[in-house]
Coordinates of C-alpha atoms in Angstrom, one line a residue:
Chain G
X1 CA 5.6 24.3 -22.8
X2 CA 5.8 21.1 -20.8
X3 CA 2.2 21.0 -20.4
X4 CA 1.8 20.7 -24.0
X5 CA 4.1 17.8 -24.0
X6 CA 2.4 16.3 -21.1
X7 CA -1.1 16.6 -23.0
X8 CA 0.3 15.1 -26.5
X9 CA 2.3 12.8 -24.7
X10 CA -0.8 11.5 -23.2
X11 CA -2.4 11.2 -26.1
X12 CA 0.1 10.1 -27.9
X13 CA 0.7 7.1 -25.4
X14 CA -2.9 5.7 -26.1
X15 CA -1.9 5.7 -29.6
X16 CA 1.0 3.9 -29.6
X17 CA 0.1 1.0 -26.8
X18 CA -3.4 0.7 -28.5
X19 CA -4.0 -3.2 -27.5
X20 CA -3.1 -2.9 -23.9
X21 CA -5.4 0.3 -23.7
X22 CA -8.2 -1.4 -25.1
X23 CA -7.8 -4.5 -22.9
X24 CA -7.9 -2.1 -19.8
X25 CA -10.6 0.0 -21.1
X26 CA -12.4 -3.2 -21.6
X27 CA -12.0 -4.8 -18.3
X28 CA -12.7 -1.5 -16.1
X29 CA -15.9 -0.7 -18.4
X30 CA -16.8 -5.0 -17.7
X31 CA -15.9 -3.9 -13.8
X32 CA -17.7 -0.4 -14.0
X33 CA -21.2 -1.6 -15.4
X34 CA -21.4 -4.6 -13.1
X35 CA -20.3 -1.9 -10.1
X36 CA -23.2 0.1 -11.8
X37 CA -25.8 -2.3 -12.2
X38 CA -25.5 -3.6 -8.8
X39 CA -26.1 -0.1 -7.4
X40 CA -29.0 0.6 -9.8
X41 CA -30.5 -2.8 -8.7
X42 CA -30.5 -2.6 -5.1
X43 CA -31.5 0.9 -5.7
X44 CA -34.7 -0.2 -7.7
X45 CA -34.9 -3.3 -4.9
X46 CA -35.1 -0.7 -2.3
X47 CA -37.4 1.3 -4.0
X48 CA -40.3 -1.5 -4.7
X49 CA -39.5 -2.5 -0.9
X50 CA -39.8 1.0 0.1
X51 CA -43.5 1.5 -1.8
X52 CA -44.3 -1.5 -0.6
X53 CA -43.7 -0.6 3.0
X54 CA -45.0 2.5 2.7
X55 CA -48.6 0.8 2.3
X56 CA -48.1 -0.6 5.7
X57 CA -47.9 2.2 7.8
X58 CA -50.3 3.0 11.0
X59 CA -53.5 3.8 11.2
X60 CA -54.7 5.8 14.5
X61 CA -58.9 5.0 14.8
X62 CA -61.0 7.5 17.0
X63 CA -63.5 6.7 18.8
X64 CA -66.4 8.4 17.5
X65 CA -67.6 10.9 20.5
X66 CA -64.1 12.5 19.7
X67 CA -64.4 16.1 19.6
X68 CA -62.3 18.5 17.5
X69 CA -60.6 19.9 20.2
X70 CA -59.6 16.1 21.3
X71 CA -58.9 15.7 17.6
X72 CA -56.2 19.0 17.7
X73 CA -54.5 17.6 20.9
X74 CA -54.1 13.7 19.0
X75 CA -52.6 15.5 16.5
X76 CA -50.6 17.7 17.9
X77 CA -49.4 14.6 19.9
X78 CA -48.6 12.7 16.7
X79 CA -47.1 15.2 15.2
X80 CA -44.6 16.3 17.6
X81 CA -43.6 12.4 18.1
X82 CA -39.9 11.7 17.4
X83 CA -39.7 9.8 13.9
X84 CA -43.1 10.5 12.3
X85 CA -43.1 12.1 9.1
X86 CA -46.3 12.5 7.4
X87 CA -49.3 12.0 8.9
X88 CA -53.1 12.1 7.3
X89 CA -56.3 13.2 9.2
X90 CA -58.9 11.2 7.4
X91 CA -62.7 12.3 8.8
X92 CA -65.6 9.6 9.0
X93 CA -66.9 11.3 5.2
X94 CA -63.4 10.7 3.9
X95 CA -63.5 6.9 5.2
X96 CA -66.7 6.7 3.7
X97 CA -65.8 8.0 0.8
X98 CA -62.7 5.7 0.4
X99 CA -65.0 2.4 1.6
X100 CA -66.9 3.4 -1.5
X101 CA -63.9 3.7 -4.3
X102 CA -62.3 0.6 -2.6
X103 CA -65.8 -2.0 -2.4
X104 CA -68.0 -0.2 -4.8
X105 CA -70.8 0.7 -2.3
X106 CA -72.1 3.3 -1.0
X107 CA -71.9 3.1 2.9
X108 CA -74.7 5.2 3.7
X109 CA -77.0 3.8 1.7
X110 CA -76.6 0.6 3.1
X111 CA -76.7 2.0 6.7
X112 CA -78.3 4.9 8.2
X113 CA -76.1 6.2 9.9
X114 CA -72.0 6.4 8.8
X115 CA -70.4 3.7 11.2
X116 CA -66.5 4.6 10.1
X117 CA -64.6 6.1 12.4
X118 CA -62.2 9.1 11.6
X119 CA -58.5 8.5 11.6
X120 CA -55.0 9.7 11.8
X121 CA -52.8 7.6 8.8
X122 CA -49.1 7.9 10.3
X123 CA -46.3 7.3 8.2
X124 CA -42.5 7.0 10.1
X125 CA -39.5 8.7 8.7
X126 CA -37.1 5.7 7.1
X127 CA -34.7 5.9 10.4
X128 CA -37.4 5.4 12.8
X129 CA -38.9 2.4 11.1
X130 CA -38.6 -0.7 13.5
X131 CA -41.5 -2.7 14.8
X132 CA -39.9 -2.0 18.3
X133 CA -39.8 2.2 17.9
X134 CA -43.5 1.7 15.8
X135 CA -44.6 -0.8 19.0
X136 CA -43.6 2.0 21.5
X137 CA -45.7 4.7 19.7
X138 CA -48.5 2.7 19.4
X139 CA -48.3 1.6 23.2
X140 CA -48.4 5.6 24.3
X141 CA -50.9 6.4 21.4
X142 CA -53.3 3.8 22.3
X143 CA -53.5 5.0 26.4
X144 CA -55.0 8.9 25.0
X145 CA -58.6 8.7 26.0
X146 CA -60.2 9.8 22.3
X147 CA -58.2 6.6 20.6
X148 CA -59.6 4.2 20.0
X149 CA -57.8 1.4 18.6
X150 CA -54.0 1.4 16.6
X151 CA -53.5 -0.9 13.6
X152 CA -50.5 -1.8 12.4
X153 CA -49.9 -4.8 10.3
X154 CA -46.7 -5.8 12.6
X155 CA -46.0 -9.6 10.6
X156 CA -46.0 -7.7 7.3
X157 CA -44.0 -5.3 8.5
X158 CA -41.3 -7.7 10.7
X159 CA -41.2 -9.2 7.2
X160 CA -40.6 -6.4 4.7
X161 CA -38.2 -5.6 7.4
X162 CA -36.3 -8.4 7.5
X163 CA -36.2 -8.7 3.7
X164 CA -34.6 -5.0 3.4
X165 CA -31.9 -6.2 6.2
X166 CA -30.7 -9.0 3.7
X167 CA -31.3 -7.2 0.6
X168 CA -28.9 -4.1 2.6
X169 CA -26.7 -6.9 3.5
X170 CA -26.1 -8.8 0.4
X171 CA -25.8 -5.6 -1.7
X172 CA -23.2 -4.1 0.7
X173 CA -20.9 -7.6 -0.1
X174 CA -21.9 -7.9 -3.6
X175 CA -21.0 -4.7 -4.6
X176 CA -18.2 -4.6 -1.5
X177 CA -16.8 -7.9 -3.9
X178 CA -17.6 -6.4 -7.2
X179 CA -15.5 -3.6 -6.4
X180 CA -12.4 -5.3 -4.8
X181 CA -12.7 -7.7 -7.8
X182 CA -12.6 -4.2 -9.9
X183 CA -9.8 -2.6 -8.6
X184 CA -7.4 -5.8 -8.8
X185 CA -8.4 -6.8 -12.5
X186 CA -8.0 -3.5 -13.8
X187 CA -4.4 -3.1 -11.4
X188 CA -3.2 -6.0 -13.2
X189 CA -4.4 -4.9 -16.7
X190 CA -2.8 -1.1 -15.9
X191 CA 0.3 -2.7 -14.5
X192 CA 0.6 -4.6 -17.5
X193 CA -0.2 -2.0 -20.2
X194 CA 2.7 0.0 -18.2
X195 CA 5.1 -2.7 -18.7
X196 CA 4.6 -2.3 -22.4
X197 CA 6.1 1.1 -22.0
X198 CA 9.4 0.2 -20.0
X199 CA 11.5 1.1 -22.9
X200 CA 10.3 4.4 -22.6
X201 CA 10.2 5.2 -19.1
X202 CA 13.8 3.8 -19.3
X203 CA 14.8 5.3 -22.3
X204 CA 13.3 9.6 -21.1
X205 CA 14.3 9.1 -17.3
X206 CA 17.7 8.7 -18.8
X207 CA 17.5 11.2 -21.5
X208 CA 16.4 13.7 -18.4
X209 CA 13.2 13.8 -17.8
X210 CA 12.0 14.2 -13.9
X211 CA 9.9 12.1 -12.1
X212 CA 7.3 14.3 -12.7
X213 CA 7.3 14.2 -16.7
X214 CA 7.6 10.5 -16.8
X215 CA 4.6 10.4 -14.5
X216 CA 2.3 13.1 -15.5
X217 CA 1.3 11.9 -19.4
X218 CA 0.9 8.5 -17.9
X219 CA -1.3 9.4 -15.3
X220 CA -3.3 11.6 -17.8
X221 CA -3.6 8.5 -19.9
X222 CA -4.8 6.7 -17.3
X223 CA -7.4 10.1 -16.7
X224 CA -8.3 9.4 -19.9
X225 CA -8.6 5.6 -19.8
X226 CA -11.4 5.7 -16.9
X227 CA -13.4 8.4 -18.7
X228 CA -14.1 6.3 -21.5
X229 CA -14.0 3.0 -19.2
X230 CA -17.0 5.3 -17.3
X231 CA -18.7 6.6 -20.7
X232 CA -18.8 3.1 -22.6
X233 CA -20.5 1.2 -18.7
X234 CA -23.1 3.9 -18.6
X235 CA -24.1 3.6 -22.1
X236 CA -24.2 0.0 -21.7
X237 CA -26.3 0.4 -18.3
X238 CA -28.5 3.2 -20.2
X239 CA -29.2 0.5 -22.9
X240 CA -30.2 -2.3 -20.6
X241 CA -32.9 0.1 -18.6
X242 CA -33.9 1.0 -22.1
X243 CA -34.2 -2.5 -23.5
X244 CA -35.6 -3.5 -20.4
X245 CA -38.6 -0.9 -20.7
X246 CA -39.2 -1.0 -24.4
X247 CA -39.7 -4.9 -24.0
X248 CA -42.0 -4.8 -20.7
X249 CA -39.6 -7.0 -19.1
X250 CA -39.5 -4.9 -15.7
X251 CA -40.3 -1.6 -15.0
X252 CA -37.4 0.6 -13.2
X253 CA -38.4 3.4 -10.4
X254 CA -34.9 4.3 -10.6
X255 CA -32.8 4.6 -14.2
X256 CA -29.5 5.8 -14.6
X257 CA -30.0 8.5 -17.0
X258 CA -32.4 10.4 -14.5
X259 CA -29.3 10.3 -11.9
X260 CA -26.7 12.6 -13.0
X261 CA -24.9 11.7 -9.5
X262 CA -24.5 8.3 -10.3
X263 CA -22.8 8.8 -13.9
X264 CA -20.2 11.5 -12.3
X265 CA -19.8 9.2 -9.5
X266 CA -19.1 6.3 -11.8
X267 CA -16.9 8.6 -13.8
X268 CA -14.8 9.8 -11.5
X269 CA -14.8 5.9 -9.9
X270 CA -13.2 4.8 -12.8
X271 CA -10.8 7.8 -13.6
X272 CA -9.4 8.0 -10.1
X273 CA -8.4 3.9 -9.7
X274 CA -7.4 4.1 -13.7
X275 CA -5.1 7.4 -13.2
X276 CA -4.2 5.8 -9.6
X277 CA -3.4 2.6 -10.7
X278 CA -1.1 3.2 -13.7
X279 CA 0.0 6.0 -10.9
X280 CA 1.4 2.9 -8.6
X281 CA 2.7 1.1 -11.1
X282 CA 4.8 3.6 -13.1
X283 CA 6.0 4.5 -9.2
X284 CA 6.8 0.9 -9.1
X285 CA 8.7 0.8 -12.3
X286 CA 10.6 3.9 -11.7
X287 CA 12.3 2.0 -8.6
X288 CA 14.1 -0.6 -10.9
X289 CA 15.0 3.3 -13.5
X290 CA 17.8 5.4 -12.0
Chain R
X1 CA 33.4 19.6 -14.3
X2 CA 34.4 15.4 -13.7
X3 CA 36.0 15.0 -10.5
X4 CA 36.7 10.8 -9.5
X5 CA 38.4 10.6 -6.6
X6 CA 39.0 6.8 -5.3
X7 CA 36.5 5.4 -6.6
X8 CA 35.5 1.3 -6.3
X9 CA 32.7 -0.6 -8.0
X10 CA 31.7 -3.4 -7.1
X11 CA 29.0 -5.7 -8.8
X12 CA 27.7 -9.3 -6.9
X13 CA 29.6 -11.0 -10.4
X14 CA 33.1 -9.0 -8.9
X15 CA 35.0 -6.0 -9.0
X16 CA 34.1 -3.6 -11.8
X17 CA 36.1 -0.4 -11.1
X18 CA 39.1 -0.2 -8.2
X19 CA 40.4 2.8 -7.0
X20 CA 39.7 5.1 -9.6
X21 CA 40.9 8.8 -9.3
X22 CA 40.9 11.4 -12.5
X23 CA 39.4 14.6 -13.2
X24 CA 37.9 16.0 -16.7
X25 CA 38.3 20.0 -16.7
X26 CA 35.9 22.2 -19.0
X27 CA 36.6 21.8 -23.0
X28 CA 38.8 18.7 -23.0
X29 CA 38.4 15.6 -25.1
X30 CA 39.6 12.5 -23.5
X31 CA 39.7 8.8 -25.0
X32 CA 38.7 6.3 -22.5
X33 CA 40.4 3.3 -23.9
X34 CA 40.7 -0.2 -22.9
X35 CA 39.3 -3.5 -23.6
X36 CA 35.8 -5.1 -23.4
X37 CA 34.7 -5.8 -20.3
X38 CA 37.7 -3.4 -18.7
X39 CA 34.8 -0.7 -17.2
X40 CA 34.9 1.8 -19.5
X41 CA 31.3 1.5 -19.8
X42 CA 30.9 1.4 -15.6
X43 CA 32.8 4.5 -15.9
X44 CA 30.8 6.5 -18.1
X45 CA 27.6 5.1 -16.3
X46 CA 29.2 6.5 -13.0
X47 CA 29.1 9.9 -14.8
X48 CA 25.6 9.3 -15.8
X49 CA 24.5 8.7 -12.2
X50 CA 23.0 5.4 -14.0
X51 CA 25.6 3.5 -11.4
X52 CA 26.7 5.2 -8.2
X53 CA 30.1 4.0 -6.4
X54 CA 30.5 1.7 -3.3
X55 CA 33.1 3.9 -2.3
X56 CA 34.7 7.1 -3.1
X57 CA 33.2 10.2 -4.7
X58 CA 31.6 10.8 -8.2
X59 CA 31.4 14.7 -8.8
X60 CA 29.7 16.1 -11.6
X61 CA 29.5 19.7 -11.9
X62 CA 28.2 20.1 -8.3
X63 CA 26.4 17.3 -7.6
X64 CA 28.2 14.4 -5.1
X65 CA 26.6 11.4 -6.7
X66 CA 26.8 9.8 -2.9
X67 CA 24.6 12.4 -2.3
X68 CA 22.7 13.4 -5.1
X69 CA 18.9 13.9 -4.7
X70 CA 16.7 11.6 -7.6
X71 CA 15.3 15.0 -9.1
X72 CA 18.9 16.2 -9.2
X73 CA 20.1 12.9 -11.4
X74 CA 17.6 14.7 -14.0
X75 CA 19.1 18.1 -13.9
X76 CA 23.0 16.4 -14.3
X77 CA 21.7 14.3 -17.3
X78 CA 20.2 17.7 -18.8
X79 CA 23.7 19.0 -19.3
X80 CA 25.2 15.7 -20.0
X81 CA 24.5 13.9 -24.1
X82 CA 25.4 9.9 -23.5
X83 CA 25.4 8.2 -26.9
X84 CA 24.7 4.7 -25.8
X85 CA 25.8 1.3 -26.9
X86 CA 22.7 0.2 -27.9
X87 CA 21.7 3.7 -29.0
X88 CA 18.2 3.4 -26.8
X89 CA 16.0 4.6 -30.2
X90 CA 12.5 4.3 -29.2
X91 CA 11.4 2.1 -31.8
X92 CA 7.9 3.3 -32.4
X93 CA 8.7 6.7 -32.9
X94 CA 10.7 8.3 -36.1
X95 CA 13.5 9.7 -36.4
X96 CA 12.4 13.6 -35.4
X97 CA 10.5 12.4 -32.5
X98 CA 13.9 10.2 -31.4
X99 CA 15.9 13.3 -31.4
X100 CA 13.2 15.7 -30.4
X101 CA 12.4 14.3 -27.7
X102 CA 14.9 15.7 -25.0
X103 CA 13.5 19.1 -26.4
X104 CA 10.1 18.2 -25.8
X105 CA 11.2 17.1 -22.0
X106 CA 12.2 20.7 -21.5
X107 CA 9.4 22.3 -23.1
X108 CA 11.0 23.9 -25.7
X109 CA 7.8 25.3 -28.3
X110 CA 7.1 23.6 -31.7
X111 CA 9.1 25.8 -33.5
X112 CA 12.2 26.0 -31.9
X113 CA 12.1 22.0 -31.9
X114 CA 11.2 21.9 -35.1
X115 CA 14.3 24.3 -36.0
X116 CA 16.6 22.2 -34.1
X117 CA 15.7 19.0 -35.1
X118 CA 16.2 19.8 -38.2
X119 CA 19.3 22.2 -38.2
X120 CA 21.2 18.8 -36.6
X121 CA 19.7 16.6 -39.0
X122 CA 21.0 18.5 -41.6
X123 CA 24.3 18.7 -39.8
X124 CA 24.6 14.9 -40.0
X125 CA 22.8 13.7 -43.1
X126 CA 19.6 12.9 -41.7
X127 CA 16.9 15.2 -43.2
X128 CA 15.8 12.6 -45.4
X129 CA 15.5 10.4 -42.7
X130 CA 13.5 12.2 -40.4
X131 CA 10.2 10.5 -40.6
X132 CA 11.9 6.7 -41.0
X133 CA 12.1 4.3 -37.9
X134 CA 14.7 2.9 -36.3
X135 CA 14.4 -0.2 -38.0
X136 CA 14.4 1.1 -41.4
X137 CA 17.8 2.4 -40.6
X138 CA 21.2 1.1 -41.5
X139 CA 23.3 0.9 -38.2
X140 CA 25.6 3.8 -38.8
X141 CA 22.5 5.6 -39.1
X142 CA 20.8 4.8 -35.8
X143 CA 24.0 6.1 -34.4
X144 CA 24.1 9.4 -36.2
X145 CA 20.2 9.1 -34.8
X146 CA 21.4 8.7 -31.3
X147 CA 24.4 11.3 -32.2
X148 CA 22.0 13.8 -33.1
X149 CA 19.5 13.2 -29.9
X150 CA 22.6 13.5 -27.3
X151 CA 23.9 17.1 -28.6
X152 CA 20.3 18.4 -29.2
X153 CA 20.0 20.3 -25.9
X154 CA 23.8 21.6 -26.2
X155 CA 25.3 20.0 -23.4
X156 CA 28.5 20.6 -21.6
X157 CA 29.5 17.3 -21.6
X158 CA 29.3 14.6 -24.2
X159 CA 29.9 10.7 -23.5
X160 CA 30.3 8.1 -26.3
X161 CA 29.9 4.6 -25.4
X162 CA 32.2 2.8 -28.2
X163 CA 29.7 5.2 -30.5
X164 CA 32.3 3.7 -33.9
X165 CA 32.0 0.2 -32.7
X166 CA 29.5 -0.8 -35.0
X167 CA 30.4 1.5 -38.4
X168 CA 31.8 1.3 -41.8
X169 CA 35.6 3.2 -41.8
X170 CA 33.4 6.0 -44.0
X171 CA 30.6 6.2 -41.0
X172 CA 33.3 6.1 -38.5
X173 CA 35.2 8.8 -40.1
X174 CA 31.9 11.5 -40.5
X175 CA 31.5 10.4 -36.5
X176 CA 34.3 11.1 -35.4
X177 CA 34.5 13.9 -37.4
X178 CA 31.1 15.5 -35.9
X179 CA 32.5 14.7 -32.6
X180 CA 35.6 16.9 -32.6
X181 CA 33.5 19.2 -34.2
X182 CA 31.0 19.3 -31.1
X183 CA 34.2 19.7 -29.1
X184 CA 35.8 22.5 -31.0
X185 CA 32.5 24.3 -30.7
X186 CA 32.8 23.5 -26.1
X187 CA 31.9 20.6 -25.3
X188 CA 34.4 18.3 -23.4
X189 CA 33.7 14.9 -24.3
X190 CA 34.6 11.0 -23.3
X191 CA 35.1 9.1 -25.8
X192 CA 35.4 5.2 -24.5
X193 CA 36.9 2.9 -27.4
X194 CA 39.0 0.2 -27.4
X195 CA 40.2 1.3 -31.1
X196 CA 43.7 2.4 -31.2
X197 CA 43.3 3.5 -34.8
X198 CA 41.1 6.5 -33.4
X199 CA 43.6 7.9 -31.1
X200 CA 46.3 8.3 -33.6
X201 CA 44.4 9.7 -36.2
X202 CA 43.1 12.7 -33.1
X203 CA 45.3 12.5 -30.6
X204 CA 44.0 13.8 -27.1
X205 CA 44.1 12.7 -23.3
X206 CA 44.0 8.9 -23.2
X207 CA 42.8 7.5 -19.9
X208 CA 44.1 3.5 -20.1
X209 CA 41.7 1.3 -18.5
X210 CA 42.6 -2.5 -17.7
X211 CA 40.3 -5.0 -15.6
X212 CA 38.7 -1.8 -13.5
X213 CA 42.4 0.0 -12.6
X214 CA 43.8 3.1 -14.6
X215 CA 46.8 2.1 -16.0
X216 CA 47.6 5.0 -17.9
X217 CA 46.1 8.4 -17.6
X218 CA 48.4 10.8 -20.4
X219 CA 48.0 13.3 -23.4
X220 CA 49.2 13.3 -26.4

């Protein structure tokens, strides 16, 4: 069966150019963690930026003649706005309550009467979050009669903003470098390891082999190749996030080994340029092989 | 089966083959004879669709080589067995993966390799060879190596590059010997030499070859 041959062939290949597999398994794993690493760390980047933001959000104060039924319509008019995605109703007892866990003190008991207003706590969907969309909203928000003021730490915000812009930016051309850096080391290193095996291309394309059956071990080898490139980075990435836990050194919102996505992704990352690179260059070979 | 009809080869160092025109029926045996360097080689890689011509036709069986498709070149060199010059032994394999090997391309199953291997290992004196190297072989028996890999698929045509040119009279002799025997048995062959000796101890068709031009195309 030629699929047999293909298989052992494959297999067989590793075993006989050993050095040049290893040096290519070595530098797509090198390429493959650092591609990893950079994603894991703008995602964990994003992540602290992204609690952080969160804290920010608006706060909607009522004045404190508001009725419930003025309360239903502000709320229904939140709600319904374009962008928001959560919002809390916090009542005066809730405020007090929170004053209290926050400063220690009871608020009543150092006034008679509760002076904390109730509020709405709105919190924008990630697509709508620009001081000019949240500026907007609190411009219509603040004209409803029962409202009675909108905060909305806007400097804070302008600034966690502008930090995610560079961190978005200088992740896209890190990893955007990272990856064209990838794809050229480990083209040279597949290109190479298939010159190694010239003899043998030559020698089965003129014993009769197709096209086909040169290519097909090869390109399983090179399967094969990114498989363990992919294995060995995500172990070494695992181990890092580990290391870096066990020692207190950071702690990680996002780990690799809770992202099943990411491993297949950077699986099939480094099978498809391994399998298409030794691909290219075995097409490139069999131009100069009648 | 081999049909040449005015054929010219042309390499940037000069003129390889002029105005070549022959033809090879089913079951002959034909020396190619002629000096180094006088395209005897060229010829046999014409054949091989390893070379194609600048002008004139190369037919083999029915492919045009002018017009051969790549995947066709692999189905020709299925029914041909070339015994190179320089053997083309795949040094890291053994001597039953060297000869297997055209088996395995075809998918033939374990057993029926294993079978065959063998059976033409016997047939030459290789069994105790089989898991050597190349290197650990003497010359004459890397050739009986490459011998063995070119009739393993039973071909209809065999082509032997000079296959006696570097063996002992004894070696040359159990060659040669194999070689009519693959012939008796169907096979037409081409046999390029440039030793005389050959063709009067087996006489056959003798295709002359001098600087590229047939000079002399008769049987004995």
């Amino acid at each position: 069966m030629k699929l047999g041959y293909i298989i052992r062939e494959g297999i067989i290949g590793i075993r006989r150019s050993r050095m040049p597999f290893m040096i290519s398994v070595f530098s797509l794993t090198v390429a493959l963690a650092l591609v990893g690493i950079g994603t894991l760390a703008v995602d964990n980047g994003l992540q602290y930026i992204g609690d952080l933001q969160a804290d920010y959000d608006l706060e909607v104060f009522l004045e404190n003649e508001t009725n419930t039924i003025q309360k239903r319509e502000i709320a229904k008019i939140i709600s319904e706005y374009p962008g928001v995605f959560r919002m809390d109703y916090l009542s005066k007892e809730d405020a007090a309550a929170l004053y209290n866990a926050e400063f220690g003190e009871d608020v009543l008991s150092l006034l008679d009467d509760n002076p904390l207003p109730s509020s709405f706590r709105v919190t924008f969907s990630e697509d709508y979050r620009s001081a000019l969309y949240i500026q907007s909203f609190i411009q219509s928000i603040a004209l409803l009669d029962a409202v009675d003021e909108v905060m909305f730490k806007k400097d804070l915000f302008d600034r966690v903003q502008g930090i995610l812009k560079s961190i978005y930016a200088l992740a896209a051309a890190a990893i955007f470098l990272i990856i064209l850096s990838t794809v050229f080391l480990t083209a040279n290193n597949l290109r190479l390891m298939i010159l190694a095996r010239y003899e043998f291309i030559e020698t089965v394309r003129l014993l009769g082999a197709s096209d086909f059956m040169v290519k097909a071990p090869i390109f399983l080898e090179g399967g094969i190749l990114g498989f363990i490139g992919g294995i060995i980075a995500v172990l070494i990435i695992a181990g890092l996030e580990t290391a870096l836990e066990t020692y207190h050194i950071i702690d990680l919102p996002v780990r690799i080994l809770h992202h099943p996505e990411v491993i297949i992704g950077m699986l099939l990352f480094g099978m498809s340029l391994s399998a298409l690179g030794v691909l290219k260059a075995v097409r490139r070979m069999l131009r100069f092989v009648s | 089966m081999i049909h040449f009809d005015k054929v010219h080869l042309r390499f940037d160092t000069g003129i390889s083959l002029r105005d070549l025109s022959f033809d090879i029926q089913k079951n002959e045996f034909v020396y190619l004879f002629g000096p180094s360097g006088s395209g005897k080689s060229s010829v046999l890689n014409l054949i091989y669709m390893d070379l194609f011509p600048n002008d004139g036709d190369v037919k083999i069986f029915d492919y045009n080589s002018s017009a051969v498709k790549r995947r066709d070149i692999a189905n020709v060199r299925q029914k041909i067995g070339m015994i190179f010059q320089d053997f083309k032994l795949l040094a890291d394999r053994d001597v039953f993966s060297n000869i297997s090997l055209p088996l395995e391309l075809q998918g033939f199953k374990s057993n029926a390799v294993k079978s065959k291997v063998v059976r033409q290992a016997d047939a030459l004196g290789l069994r105790s060879r089989l898991t050597h190297y190349p290197s650990e072989l003497s010359v004459g028996e890397q050739q009986k190596v490459a011998l063995a890999r070119s009739m393993i698929l039973s071909p209809d045509i065999l082509l032997a590059d000079e296959p006696t040119a570097h063996l002992d009279e004894k070696s040359t002799a159990d060659v040669l010997d194999w070689i009519w025997k693959v012939h008796e048995a169907g096979t037409s062959v081409l046999f390029a030499t440039h030793n005389e000796q050959l063709l009067k101890q087996n006489p056959a068709r003798k295709i002359t070859l001098s600087a590229g031009e047939i000079v002399e195309d008769r049987s004995f």
